[in-house]
Coordinates of C-alpha atoms in Angstrom, one line a residue:
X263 CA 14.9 -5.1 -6.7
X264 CA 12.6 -7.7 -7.9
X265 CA 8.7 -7.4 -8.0
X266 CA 6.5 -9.3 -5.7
X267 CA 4.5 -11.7 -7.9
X268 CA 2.6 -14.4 -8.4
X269 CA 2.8 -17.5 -10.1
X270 CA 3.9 -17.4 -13.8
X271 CA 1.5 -17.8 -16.2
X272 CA 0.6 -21.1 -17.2
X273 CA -2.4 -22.4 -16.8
X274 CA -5.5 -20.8 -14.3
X275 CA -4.6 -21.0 -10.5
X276 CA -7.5 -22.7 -9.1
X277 CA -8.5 -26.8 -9.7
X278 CA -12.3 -25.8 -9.5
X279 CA -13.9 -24.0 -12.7
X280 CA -13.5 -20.2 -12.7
X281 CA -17.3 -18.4 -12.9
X282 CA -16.9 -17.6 -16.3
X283 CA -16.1 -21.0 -17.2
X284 CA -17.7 -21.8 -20.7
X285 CA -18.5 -18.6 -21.3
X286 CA -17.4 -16.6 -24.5
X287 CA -17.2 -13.0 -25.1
X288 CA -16.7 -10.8 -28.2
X289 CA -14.3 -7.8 -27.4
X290 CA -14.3 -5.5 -30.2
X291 CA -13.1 -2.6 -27.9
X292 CA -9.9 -0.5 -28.2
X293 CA -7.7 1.6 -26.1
X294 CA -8.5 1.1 -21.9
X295 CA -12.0 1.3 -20.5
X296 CA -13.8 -1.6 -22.5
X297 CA -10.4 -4.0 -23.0
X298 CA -10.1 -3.5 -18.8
X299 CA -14.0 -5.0 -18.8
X300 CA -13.4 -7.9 -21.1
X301 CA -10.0 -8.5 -19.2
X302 CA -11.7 -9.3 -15.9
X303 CA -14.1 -11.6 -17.5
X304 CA -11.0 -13.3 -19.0
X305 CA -9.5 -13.6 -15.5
X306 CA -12.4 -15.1 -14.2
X307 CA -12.3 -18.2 -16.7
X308 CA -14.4 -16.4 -20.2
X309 CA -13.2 -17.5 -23.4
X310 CA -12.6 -13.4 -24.9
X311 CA -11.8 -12.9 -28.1
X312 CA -10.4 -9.3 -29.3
X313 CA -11.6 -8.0 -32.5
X314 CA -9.0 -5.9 -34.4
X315 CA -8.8 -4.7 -38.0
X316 CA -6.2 -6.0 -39.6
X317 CA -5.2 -2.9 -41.4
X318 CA -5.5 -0.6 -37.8
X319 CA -5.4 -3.0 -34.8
X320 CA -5.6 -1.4 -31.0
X321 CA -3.6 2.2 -31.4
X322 CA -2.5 1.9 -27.8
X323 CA -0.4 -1.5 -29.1
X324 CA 2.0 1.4 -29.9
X325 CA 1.5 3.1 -27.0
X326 CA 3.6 2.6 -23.4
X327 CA 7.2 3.2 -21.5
X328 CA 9.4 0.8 -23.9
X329 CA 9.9 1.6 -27.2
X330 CA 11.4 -1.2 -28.0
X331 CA 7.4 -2.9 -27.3
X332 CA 6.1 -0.1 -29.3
X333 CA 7.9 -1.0 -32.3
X334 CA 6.3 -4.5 -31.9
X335 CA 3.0 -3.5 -31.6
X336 CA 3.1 -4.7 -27.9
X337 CA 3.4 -1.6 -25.7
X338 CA 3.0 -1.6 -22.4
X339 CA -0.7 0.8 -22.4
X340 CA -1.8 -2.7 -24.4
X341 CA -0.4 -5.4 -22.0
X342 CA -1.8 -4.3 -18.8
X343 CA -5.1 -5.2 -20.1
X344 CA -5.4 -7.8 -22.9
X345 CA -3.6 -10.6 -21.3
X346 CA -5.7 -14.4 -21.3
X347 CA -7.4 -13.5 -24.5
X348 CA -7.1 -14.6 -28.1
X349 CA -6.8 -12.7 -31.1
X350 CA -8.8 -12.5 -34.2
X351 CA -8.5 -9.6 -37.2
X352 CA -11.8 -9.0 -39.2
X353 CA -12.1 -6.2 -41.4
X354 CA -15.4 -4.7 -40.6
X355 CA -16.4 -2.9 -43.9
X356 CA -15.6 -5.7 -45.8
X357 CA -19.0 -8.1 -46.1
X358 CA -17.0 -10.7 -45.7
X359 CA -15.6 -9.5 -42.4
X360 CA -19.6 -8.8 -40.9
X361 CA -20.0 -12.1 -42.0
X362 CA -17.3 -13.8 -40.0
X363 CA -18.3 -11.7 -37.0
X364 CA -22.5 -12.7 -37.1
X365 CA -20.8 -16.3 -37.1
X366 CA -18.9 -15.6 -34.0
X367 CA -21.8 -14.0 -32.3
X368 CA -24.0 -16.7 -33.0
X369 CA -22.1 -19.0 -30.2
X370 CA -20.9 -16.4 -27.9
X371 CA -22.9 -15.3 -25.0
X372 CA -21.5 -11.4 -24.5
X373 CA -20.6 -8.5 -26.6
X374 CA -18.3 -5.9 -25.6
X375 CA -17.6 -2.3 -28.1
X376 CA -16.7 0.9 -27.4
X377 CA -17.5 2.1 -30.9
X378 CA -18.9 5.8 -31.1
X379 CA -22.9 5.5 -30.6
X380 CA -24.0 4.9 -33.8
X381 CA -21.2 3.6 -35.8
X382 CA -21.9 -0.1 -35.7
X383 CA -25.9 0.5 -36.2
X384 CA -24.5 2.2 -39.6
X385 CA -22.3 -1.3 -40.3
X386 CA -25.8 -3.3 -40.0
X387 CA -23.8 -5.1 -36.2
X388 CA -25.8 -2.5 -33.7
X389 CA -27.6 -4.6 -30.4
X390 CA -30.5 -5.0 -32.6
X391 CA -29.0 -6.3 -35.5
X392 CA -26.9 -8.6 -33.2
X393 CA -29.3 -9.8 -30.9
X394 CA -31.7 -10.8 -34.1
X395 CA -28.6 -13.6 -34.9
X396 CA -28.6 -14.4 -30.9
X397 CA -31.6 -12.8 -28.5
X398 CA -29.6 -14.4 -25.6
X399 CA -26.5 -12.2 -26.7
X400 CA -25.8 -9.9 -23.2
X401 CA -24.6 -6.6 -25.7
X402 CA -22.2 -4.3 -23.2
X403 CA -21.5 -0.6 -25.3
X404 CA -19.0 1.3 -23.2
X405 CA -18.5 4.8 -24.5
X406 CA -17.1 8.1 -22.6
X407 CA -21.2 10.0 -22.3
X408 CA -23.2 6.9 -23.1
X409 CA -25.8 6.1 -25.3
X410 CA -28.7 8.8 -24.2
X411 CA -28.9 12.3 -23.7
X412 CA -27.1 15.3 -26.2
X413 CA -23.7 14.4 -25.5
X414 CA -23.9 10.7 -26.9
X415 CA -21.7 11.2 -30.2
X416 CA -19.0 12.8 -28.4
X417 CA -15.8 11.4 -28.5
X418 CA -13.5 11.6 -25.1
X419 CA -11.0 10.1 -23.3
X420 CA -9.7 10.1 -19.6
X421 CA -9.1 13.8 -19.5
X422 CA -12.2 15.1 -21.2
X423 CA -14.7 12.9 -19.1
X424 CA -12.4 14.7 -16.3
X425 CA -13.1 18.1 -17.5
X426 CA -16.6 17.7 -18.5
X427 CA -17.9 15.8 -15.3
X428 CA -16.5 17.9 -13.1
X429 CA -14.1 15.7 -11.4
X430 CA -11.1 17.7 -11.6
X431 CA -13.0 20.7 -10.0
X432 CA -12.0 18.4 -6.3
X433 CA -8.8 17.8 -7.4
X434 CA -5.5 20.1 -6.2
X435 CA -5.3 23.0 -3.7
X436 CA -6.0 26.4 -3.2
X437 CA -3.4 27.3 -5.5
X438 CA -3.7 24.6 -8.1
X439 CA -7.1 23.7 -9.2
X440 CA -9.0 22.5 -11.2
X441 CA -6.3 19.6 -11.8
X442 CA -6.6 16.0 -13.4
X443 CA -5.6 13.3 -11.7
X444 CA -2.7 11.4 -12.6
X445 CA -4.1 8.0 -12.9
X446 CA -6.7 7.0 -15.4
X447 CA -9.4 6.4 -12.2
X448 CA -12.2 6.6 -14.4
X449 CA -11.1 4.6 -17.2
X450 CA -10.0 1.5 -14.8
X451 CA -13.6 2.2 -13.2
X452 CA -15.6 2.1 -16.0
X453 CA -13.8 -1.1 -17.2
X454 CA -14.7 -2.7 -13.6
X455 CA -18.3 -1.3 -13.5
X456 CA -19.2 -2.4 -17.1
X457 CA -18.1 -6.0 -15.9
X458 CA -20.0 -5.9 -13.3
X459 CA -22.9 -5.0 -15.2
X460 CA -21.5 -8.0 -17.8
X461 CA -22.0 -10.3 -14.6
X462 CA -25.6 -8.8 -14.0
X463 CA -26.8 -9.7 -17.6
X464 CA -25.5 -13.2 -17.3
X465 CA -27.2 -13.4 -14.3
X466 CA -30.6 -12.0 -16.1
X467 CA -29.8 -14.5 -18.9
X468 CA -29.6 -17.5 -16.6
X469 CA -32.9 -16.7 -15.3
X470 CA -34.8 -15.5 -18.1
X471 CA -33.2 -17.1 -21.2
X472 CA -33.1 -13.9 -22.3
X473 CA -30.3 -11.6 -23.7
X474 CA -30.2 -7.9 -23.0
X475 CA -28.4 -4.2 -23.5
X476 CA -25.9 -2.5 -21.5
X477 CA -25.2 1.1 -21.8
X478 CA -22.1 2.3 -20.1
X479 CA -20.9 5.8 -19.7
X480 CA -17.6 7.1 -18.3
X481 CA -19.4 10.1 -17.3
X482 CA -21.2 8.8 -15.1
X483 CA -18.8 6.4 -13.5
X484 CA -17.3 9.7 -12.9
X485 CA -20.0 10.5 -10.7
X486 CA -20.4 7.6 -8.9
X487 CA -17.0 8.1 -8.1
X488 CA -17.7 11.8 -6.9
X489 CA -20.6 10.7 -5.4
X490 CA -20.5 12.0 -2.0
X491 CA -19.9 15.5 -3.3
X492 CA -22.9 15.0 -6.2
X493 CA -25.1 14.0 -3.2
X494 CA -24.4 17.2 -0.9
X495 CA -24.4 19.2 -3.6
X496 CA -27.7 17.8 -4.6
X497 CA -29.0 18.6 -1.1
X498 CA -27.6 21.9 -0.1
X499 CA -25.8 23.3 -2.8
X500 CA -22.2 22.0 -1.6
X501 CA -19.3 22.6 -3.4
X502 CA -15.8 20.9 -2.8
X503 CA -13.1 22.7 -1.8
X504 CA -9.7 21.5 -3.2
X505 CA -7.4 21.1 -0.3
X506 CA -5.0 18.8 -1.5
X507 CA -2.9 17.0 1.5
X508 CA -4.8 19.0 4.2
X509 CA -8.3 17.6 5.1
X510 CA -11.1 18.8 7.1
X511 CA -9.7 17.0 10.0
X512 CA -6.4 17.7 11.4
X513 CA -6.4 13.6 12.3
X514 CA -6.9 13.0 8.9
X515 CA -4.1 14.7 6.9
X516 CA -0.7 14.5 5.9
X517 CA 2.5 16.1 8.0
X518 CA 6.0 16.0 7.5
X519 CA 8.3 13.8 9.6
X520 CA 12.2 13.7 10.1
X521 CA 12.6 11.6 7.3
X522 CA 9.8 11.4 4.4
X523 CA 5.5 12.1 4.8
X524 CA 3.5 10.2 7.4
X525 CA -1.0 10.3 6.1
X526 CA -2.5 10.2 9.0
X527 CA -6.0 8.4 8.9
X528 CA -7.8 9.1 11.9
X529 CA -11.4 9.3 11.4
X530 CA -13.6 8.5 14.2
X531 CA -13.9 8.9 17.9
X532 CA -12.3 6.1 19.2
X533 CA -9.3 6.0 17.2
X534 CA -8.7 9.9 18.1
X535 CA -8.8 9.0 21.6
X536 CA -6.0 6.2 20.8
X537 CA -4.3 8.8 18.7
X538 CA -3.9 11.8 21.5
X539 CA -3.5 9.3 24.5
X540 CA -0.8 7.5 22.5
X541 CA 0.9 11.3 21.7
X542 CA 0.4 12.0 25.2
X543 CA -2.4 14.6 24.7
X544 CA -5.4 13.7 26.4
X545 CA -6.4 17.4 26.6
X546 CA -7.2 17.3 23.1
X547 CA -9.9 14.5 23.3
X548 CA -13.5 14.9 22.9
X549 CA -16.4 13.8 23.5
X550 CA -17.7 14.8 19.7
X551 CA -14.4 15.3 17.7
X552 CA -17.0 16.4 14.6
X553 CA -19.0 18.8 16.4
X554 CA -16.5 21.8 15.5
X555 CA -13.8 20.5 13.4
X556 CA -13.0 23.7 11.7
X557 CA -12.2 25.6 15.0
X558 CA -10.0 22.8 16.3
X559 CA -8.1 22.4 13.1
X560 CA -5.6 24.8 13.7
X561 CA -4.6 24.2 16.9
X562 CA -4.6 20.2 16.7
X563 CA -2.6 20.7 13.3
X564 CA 0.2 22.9 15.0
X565 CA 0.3 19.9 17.5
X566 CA 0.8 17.4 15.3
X567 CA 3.1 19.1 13.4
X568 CA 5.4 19.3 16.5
X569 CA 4.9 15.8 17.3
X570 CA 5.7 14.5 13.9
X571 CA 8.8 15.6 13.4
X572 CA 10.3 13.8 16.1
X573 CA 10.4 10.3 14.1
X574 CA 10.9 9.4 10.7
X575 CA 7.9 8.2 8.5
X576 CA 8.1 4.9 8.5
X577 CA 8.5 4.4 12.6
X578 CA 5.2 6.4 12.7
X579 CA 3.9 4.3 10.5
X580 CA 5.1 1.2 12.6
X581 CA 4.3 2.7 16.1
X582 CA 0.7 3.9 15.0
X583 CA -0.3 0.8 13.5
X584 CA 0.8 -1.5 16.4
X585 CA -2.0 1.1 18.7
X586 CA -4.7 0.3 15.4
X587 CA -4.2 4.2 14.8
X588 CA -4.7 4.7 10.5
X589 CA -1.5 6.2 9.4
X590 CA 0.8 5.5 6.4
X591 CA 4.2 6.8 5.2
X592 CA 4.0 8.3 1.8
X593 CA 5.4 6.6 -0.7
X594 CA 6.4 9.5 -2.8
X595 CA 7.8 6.8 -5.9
X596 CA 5.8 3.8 -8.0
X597 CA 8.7 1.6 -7.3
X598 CA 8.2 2.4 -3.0
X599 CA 5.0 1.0 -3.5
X600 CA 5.0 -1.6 -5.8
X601 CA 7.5 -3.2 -3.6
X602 CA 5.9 -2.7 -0.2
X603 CA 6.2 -6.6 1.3
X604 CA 2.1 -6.6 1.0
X605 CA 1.7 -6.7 -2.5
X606 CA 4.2 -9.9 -1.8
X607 CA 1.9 -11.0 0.7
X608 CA -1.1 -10.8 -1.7
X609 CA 0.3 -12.0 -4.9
X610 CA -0.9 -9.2 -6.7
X611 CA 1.5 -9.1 -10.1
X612 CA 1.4 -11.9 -12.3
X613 CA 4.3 -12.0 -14.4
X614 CA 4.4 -13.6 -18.2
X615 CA 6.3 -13.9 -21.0
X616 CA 5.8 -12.8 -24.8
X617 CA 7.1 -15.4 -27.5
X618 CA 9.7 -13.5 -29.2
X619 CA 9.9 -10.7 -26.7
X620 CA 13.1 -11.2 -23.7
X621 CA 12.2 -10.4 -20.3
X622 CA 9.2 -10.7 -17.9
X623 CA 6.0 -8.8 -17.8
X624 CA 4.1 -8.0 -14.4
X625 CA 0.3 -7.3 -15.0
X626 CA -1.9 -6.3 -12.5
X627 CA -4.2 -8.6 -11.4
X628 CA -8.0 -8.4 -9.9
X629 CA -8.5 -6.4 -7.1
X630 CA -10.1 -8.7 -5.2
X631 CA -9.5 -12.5 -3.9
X632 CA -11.9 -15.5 -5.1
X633 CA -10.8 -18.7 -3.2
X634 CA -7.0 -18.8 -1.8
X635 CA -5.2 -17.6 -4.5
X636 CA -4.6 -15.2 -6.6
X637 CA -6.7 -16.0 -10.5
X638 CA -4.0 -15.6 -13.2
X639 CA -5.0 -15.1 -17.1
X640 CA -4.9 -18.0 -19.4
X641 CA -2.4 -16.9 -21.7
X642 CA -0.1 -13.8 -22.4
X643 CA -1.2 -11.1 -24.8
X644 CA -0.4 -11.7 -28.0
X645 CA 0.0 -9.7 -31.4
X646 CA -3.0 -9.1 -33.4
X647 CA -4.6 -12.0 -35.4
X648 CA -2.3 -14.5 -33.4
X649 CA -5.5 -16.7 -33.1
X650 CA -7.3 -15.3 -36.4
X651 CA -6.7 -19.5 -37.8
X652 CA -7.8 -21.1 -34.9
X653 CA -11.3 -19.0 -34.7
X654 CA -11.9 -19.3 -38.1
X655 CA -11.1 -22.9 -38.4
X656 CA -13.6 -23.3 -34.8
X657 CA -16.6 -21.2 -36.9
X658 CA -16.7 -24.3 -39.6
X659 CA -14.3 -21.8 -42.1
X660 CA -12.5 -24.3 -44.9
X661 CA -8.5 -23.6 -45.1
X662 CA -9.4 -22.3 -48.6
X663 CA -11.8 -19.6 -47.4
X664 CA -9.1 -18.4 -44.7
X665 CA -6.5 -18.0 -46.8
X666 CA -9.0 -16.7 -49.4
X667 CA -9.5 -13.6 -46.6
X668 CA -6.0 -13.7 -45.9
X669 CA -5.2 -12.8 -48.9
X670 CA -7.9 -10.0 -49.3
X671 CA -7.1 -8.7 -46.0
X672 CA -9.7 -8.9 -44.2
X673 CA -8.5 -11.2 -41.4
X674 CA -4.3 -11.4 -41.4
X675 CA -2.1 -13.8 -39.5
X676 CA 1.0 -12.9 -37.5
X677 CA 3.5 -14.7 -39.3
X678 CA 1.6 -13.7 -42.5
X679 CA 0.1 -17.4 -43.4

């Protein structure tokens, strides 16, 4: 099986100039959240350039499925966000190394860190500091409990913004619960919303002139994703009950088939009276399916039990979706999905290839379409300091001075020049 993907990586896919055109960003961000930010800025057109230390670049380089990528430094929990950047190592407690970085930020327009609330204030490169050198510098600070309130120098990750915000109290069943989810949800959505708010300061800057500060918490991305439960529960008290594959609505839920899981998705009136006419049940339609939902559920779920076990998933899924009735088979593997004919249809992998490294890479893409095509990244990812020449050399740096901080290590150079 091959994946369904887009065009290599070459050049950008579209002939007009990406929004983020001209448009340069500092990432000095590590791990997912903040690197996932600056990596959708760099697929809309921004010139982002990742700030490593050159003694202790990105930890999750080491981090992913291949070893053989770890031992490079290039591990897959790297690649799926830093592609269509460049790559400069400063050494931050070394004067020299502040230095370097003012110079960048006097000529960049964004600033992207996910540094513990405090720690760069202490280093003399806080939004204050920074936005002295350039007051039209939109400063983005991504950590897991944000910048305000008791919890702001605590460290987390996925799993502990999980636990604290009480996200994982939803997730499971009756018999399994609290339970994390599997997927780093909040991570990828707090990457997403702090580019959006990225997008909102240029925005502010365009029509003011005037730079600003972005505070970003995971924990609270974590409850604007909960945040139909945080509103009922704000109103009445409501508390979610984890239910796992069984919703409040028998129409809505997921049933065994005679070969594999079909979800059903069947939500509102009119598409339950599609549903039990197509099933041959009319007796079961109502005028107001929500009116008692709890003291149907039993009996419409023994129905549909019945009834689902009479096809396999996927002709379920084929017969309910020619009648515009929700319902999906369950793909119960990564590979099931990622090779569903859609994503082909959508373009939504764009492969690449890594000097030095054999084989293609697929990376995700946006999640969203801007023109006809799908917007690839620049360039591939590349090791830390592939670019650390090329940005010096750009911020007026003689070659005596670079390889003056080569050799002090406090920028390096992949192939050690």
């Amino acid at each position: 099986m091959t994946f369904h993907i887009a065009k290599p990586i070459e050049v950008h896919s579209m002939a007009i100039p990406l929004p983020f055109d001209g448009i340069r960003v500092i990432d000095t961000s590590q791990v997912l959240a903040a690197p996932y930010a600056s990596y959708q800025l760099a697929l809309l057109g921004a010139d982002v350039i990742k700030v490593e230390n050159p003694s202790s670049p990105d930890f999750v380089r080491q981090v992913g499925t291949d070893p053989a990528l770890n031992d490079r430094s290039m591990g897959t929990q790297f690649l799926t966000q830093n592609a269509g950047k460049r790559f400069l190592t400063l050494d931050l407690k070394d004067e020299r190394g502040r230095t370097a970085l003012k110079d960048l930020v006097r000529g960049s327009d964004v600033f992207v860190t996910n540094a513990r609330p405090g720690a760069f204030e202490r280093l003399g490169l806080g939004y204050r500091d920074l936005a002295a050198i350039n007051p039209r510098l939109v400063h983005c600070a991504v950590s897991a409990f944000g910048a305000r309130g008791p919890k702001r120098e605590h460290t987390g990750y996925e799993n502990v913004v999980q636990a604290t915000s009480g996200y994982m109290s939803a997730n499971g069943d009756r018999q399994l619960y609290p339970l994390r989810q599997g997927s780093p949800a909040i991570d990828y959505a707090t990457g997403l919303t702090a580019a959006f708010a990225v997008a909102g300061g240029l925005v502010h800057l365009l029509r003011t002139g005037e730079g600003m500060s972005i505070d970003v918490g995971m924990i609270d991305v974590a409850a604007a994703l909960m945040a139909c439960h945080v509103t009922s529960h704000l109103r009445d008290g409501f508390e979610p009950v984890p239910t796992g594959n069984t919703m409040a609505l028998a129409t809505t839920s997921m049933y065994a088939t005679k070969e594999g899981s079909i979800m059903l998705g069947t939500c509102n009136t009119a598409q339950m009276e599609r549903l039990w006419t197509l099933l041959e049940r009319p007796d079961l339609i109502k005028p107001d399916p929500f009116d008692s939902p709890v003291a149907d559920f039993e009996q419409e779920h023994a129905v549909l039990s019945a009834i689902m076990l009479t096809r396999t998933a996927q002709e379920w899924e084929d017969h309910l979706q020619d009648h515009h009735i929700p319902a999906a088979r369950v793909r119960e593997t990564l590979a099931d999905a990622l090779y569903d004919t859609q994503y082909a249809g959508r373009g939504a992998f764009a492969p690449t290839r890594i000097p030095g490294i054999d084989g293609p890479l697929g990376l995700p893409l946006l999640g969203f379409m801007l023109g006809a095509d799908p917007l690839l990244p620049s360039r591939p990812p590349m090791p830390a300091g592939a670019h650390s020449r090329e940005i010096l050399t750009e911020l007026g740096y003689s070659e005596q001075a670079i390889l003056d901080l080569l050799a002090d290590g406090v920028t390096s150079a992949p192939d050690g020049s």
